PDB file of N, CA and C in Angstrom:
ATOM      1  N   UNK A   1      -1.868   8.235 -13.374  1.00 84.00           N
ATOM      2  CA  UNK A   1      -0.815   8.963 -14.055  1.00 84.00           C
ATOM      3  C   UNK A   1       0.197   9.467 -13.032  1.00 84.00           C
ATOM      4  N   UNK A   2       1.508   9.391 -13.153  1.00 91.00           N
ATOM      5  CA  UNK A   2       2.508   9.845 -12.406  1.00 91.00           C
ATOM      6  C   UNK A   2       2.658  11.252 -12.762  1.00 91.00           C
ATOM      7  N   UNK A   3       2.193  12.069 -12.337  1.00 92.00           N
ATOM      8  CA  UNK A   3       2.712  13.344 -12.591  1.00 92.00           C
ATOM      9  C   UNK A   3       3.802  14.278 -12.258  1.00 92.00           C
ATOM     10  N   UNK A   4       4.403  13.576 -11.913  1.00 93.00           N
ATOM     11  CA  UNK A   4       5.517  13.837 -11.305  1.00 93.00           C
ATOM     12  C   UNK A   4       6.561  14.018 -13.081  1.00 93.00           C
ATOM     13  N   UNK A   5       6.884  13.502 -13.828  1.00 96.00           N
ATOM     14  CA  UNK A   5       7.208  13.729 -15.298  1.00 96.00           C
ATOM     15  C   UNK A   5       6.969  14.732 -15.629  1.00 96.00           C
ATOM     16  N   UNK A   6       5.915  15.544 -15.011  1.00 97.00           N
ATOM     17  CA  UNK A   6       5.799  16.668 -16.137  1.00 97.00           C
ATOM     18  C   UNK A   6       5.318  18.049 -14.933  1.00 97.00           C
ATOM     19  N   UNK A   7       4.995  17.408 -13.209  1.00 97.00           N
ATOM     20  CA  UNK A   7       5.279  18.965 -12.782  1.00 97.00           C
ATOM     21  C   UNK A   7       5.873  18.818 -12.202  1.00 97.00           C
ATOM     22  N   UNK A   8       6.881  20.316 -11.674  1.00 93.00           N
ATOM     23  CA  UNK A   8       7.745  20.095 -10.511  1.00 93.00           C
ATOM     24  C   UNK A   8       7.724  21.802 -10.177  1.00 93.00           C
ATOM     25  N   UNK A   9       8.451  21.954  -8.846  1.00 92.00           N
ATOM     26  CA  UNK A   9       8.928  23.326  -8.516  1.00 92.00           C
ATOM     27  C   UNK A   9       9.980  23.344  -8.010  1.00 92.00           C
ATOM     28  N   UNK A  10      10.595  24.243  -8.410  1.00 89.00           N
ATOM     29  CA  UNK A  10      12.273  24.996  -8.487  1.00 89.00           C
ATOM     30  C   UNK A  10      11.748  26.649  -7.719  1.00 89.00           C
ATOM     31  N   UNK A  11      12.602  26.914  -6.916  1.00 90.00           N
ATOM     32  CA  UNK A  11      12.668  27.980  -6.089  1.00 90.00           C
ATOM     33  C   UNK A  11      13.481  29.114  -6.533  1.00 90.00           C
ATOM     34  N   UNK A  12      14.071  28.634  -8.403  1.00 88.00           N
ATOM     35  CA  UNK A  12      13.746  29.684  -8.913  1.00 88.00           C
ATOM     36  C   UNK A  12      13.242  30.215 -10.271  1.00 88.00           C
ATOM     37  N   UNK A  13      12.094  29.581 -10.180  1.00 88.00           N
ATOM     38  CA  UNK A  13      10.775  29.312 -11.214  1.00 88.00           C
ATOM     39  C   UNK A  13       9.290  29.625 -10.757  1.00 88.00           C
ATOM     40  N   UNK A  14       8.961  30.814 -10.791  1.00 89.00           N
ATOM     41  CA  UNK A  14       7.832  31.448  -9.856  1.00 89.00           C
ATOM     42  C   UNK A  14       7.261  31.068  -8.726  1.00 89.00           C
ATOM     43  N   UNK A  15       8.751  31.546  -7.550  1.00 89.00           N
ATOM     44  CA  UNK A  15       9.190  31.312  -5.920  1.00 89.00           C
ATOM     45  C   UNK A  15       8.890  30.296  -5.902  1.00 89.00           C
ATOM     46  N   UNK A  16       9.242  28.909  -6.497  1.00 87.00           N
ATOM     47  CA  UNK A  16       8.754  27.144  -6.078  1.00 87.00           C
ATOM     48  C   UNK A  16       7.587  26.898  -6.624  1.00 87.00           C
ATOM     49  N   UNK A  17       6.619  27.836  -6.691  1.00 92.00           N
ATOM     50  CA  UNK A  17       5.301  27.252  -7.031  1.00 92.00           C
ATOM     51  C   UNK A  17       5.423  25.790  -8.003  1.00 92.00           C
ATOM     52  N   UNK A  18       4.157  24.991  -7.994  1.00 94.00           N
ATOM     53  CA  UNK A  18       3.983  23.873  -8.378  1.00 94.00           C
ATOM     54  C   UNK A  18       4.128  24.095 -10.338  1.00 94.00           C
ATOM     55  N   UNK A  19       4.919  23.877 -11.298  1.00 96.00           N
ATOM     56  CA  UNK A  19       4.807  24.216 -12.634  1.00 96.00           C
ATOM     57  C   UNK A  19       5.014  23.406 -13.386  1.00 96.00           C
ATOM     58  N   UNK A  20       4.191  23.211 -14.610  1.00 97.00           N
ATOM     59  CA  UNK A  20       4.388  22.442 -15.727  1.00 97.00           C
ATOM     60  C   UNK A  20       6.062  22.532 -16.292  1.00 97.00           C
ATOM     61  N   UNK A  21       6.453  21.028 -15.902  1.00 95.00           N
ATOM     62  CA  UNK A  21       8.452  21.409 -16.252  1.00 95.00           C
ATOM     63  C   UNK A  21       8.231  21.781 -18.129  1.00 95.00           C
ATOM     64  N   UNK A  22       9.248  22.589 -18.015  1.00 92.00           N
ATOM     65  CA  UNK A  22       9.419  23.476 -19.430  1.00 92.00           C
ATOM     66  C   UNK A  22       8.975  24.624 -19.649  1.00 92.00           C
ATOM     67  N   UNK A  23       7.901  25.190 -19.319  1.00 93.00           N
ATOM     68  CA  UNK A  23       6.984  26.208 -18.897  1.00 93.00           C
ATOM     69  C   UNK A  23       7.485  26.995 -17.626  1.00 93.00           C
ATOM     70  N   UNK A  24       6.778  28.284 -17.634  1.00 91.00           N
ATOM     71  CA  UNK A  24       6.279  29.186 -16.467  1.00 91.00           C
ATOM     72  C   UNK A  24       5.059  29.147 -15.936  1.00 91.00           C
ATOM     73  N   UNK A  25       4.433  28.041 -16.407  1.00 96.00           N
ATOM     74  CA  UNK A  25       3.160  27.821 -16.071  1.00 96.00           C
ATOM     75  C   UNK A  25       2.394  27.369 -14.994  1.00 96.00           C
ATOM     76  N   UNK A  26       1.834  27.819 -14.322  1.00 96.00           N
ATOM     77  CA  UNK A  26       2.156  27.373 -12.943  1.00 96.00           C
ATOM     78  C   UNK A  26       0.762  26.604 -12.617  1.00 96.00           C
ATOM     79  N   UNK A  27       0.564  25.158 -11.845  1.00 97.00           N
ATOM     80  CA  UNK A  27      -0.619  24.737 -11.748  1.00 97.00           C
ATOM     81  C   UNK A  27      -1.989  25.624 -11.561  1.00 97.00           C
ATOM     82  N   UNK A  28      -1.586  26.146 -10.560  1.00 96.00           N
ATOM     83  CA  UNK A  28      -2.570  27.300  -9.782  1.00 96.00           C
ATOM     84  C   UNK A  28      -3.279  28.035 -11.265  1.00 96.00           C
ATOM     85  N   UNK A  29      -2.414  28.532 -12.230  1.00 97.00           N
ATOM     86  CA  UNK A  29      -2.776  29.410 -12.999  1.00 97.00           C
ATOM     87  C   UNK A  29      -3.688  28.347 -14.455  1.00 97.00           C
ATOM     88  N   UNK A  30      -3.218  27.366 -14.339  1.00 98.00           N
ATOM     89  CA  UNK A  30      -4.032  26.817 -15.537  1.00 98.00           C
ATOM     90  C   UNK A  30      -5.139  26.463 -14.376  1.00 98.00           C
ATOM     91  N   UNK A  31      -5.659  25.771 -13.546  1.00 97.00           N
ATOM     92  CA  UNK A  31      -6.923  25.804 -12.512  1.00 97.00           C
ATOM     93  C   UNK A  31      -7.752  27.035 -12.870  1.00 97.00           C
ATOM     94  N   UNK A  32      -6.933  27.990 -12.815  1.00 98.00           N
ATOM     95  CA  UNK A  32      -8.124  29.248 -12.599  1.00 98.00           C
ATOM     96  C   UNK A  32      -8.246  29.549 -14.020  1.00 98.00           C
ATOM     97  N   UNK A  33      -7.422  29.339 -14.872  1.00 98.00           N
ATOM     98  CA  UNK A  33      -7.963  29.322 -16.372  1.00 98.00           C
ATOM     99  C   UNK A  33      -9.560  28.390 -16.444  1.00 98.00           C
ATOM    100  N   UNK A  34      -9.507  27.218 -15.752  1.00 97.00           N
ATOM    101  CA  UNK A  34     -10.417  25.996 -16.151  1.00 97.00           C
ATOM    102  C   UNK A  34     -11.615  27.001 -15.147  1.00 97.00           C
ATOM    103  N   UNK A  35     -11.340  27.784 -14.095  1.00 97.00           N
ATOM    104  CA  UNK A  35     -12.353  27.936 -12.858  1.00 97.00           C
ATOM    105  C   UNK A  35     -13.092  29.149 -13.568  1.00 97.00           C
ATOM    106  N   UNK A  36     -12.292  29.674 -14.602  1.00 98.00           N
ATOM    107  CA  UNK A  36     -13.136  31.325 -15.432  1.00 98.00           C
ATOM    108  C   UNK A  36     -13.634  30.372 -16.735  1.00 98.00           C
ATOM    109  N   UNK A  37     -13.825  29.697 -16.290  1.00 98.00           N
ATOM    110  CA  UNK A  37     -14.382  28.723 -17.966  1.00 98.00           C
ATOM    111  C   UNK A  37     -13.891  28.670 -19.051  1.00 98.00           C
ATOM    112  N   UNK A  38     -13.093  28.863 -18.935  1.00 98.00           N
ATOM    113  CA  UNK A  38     -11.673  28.087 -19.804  1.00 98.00           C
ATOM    114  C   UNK A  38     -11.848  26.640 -20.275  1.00 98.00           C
ATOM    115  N   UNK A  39     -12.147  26.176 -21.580  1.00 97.00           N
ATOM    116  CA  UNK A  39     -12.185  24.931 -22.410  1.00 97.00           C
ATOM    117  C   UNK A  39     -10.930  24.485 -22.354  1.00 97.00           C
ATOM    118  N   UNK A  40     -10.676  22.806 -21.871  1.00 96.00           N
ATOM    119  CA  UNK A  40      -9.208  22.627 -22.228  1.00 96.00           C
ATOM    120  C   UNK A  40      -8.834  22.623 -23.582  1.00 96.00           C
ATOM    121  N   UNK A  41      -9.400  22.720 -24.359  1.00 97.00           N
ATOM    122  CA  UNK A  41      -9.216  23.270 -25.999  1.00 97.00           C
ATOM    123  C   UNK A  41      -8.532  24.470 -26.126  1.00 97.00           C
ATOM    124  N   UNK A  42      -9.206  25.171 -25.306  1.00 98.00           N
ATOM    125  CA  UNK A  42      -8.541  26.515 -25.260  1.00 98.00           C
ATOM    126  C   UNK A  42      -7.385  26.900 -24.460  1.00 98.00           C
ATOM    127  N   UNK A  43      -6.997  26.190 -23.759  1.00 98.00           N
ATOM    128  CA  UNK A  43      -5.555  26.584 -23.020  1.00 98.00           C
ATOM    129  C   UNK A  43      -5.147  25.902 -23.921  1.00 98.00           C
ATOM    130  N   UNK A  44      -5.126  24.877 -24.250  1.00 97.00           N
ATOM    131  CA  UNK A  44      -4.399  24.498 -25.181  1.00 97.00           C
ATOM    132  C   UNK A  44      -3.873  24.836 -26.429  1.00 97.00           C
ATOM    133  N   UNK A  45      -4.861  25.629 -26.717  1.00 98.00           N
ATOM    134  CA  UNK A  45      -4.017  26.499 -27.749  1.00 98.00           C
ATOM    135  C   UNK A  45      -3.646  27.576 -27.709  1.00 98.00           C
ATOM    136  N   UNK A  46      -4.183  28.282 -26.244  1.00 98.00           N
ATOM    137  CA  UNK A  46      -3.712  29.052 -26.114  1.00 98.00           C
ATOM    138  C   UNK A  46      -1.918  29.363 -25.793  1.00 98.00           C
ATOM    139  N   UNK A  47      -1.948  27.815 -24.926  1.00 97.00           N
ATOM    140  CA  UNK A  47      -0.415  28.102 -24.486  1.00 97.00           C
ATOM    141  C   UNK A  47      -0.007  26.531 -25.218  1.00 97.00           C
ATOM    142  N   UNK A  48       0.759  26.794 -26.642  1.00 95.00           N
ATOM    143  CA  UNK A  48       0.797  25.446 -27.001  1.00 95.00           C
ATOM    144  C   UNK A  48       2.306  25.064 -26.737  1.00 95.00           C
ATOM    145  N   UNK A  49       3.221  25.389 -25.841  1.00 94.00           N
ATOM    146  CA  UNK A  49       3.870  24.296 -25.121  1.00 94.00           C
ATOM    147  C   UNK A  49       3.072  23.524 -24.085  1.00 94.00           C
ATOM    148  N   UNK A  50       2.535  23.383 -23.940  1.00 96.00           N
ATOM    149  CA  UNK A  50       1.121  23.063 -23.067  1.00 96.00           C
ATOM    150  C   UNK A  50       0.675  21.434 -23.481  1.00 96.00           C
ATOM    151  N   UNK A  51       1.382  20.349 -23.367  1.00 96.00           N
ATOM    152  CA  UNK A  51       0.832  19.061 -24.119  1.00 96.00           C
ATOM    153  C   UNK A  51      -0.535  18.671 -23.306  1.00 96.00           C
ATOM    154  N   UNK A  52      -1.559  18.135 -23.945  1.00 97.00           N
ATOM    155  CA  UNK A  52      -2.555  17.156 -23.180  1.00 97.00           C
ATOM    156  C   UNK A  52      -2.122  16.317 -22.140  1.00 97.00           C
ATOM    157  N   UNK A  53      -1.000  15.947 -22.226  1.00 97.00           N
ATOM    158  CA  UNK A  53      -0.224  15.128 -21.364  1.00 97.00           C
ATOM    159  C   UNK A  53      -0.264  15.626 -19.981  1.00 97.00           C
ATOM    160  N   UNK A  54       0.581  16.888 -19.966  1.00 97.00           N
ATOM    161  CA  UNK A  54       1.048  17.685 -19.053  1.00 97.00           C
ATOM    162  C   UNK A  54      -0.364  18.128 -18.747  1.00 97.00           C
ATOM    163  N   UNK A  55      -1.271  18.383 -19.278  1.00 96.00           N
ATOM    164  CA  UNK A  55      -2.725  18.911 -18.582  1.00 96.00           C
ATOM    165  C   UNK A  55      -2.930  18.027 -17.913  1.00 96.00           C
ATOM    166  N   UNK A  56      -3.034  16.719 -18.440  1.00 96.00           N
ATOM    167  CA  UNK A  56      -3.775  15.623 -17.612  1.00 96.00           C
ATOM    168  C   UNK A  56      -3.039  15.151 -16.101  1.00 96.00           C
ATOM    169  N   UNK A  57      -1.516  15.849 -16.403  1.00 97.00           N
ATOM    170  CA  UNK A  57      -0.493  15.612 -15.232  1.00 97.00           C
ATOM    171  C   UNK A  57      -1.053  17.263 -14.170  1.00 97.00           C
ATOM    172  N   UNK A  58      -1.515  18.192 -14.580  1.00 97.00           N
ATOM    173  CA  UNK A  58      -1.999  18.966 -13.697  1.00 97.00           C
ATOM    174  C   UNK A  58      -3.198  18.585 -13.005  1.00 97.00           C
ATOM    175  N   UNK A  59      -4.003  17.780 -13.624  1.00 96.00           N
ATOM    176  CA  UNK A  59      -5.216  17.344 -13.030  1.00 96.00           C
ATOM    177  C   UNK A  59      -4.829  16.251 -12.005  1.00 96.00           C
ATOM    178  N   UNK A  60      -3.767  15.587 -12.453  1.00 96.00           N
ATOM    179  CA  UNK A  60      -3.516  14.479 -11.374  1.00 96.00           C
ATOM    180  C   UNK A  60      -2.790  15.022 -10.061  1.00 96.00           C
ATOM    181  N   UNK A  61      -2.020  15.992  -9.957  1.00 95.00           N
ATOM    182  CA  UNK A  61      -1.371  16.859  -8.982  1.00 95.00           C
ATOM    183  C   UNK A  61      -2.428  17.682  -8.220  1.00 95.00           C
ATOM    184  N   UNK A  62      -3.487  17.790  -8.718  1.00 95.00           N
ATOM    185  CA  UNK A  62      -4.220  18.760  -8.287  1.00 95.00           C
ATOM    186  C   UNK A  62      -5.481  17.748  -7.648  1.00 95.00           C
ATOM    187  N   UNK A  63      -5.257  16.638  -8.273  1.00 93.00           N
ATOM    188  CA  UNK A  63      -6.351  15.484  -7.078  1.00 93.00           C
ATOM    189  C   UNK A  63      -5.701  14.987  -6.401  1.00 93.00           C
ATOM    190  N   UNK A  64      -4.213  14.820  -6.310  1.00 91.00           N
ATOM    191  CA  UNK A  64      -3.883  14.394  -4.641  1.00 91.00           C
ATOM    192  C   UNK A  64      -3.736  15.325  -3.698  1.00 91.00           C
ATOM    193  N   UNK A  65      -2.977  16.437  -4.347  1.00 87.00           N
ATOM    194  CA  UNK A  65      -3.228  18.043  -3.519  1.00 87.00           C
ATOM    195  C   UNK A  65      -4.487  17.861  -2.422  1.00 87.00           C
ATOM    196  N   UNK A  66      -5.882  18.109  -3.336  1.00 86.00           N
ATOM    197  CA  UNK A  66      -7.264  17.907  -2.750  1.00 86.00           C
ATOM    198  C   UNK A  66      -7.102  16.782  -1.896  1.00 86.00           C
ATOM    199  N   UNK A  67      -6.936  15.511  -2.157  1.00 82.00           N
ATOM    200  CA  UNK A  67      -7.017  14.331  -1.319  1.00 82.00           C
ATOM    201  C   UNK A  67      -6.027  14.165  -0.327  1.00 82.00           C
ATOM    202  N   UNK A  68      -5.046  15.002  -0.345  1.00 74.00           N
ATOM    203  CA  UNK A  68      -4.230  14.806   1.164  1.00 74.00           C
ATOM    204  C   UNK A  68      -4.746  16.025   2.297  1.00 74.00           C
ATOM    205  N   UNK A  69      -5.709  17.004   1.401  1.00 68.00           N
ATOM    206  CA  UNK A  69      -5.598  18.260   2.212  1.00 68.00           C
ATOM    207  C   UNK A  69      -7.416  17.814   2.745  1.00 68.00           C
ATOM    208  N   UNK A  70      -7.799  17.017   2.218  1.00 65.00           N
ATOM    209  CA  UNK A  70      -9.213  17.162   2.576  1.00 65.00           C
ATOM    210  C   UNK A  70      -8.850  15.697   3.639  1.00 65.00           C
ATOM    211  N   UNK A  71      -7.998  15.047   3.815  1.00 60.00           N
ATOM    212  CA  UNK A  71      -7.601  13.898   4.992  1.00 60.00           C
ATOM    213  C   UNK A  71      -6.942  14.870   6.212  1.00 60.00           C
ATOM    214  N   UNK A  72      -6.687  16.383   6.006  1.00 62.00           N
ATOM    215  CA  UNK A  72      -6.822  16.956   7.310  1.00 62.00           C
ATOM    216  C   UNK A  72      -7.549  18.083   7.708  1.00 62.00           C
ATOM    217  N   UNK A  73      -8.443  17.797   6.650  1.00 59.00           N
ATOM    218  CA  UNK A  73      -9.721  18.954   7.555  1.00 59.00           C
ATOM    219  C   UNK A  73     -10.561  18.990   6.722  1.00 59.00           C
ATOM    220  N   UNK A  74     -12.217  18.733   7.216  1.00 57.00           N
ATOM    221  CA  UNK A  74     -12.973  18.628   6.993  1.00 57.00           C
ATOM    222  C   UNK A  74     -13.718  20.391   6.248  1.00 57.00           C
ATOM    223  N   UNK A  75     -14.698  20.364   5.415  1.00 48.00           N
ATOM    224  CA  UNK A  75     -15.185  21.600   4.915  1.00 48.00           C
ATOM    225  C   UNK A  75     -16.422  21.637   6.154  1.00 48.00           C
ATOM    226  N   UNK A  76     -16.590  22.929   6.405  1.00 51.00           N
ATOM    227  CA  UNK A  76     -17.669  23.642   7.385  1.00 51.00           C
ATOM    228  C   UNK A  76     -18.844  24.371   6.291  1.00 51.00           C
TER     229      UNK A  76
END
């Protein structure tokens, strides 16, 4: 999935952070929705500008994130 369609950051849209375009929603913040056990059912309705789409485009932003950052440093 190209996720690039559906996140981006603007520097003046909560200071650049990474966000679902259309939204204030910011990757970081739907993660820690999913990390307090958060059902994607439930963000989803919770925040229903929120498409499945755009979730599945946070998950894809958030595995290359991991995969470029874990190609420069190993976990201890």
């Amino acid at each position: 999935m190209d996720w690039r369609q559906y996140i981006h950051g603007d520097p003046n849209i909560l200071q650049g952070k990474a966000v679902v375009k259309g939204t204030r929603l910011s990757v970081a913040f739907i993660l820690q929705l999913l990390a307090s056990g958060w059902s994607v059912e439930q963000i989803l309705e919770n925040y229903p500008t929120l498409t499945p789409e755009a979730l599945r485009a946070v998950f894809a932003f958030a595995s290359q994130a991991v995969t470029r950052n874990s190609q420069r440093s190993t976990i201890k």
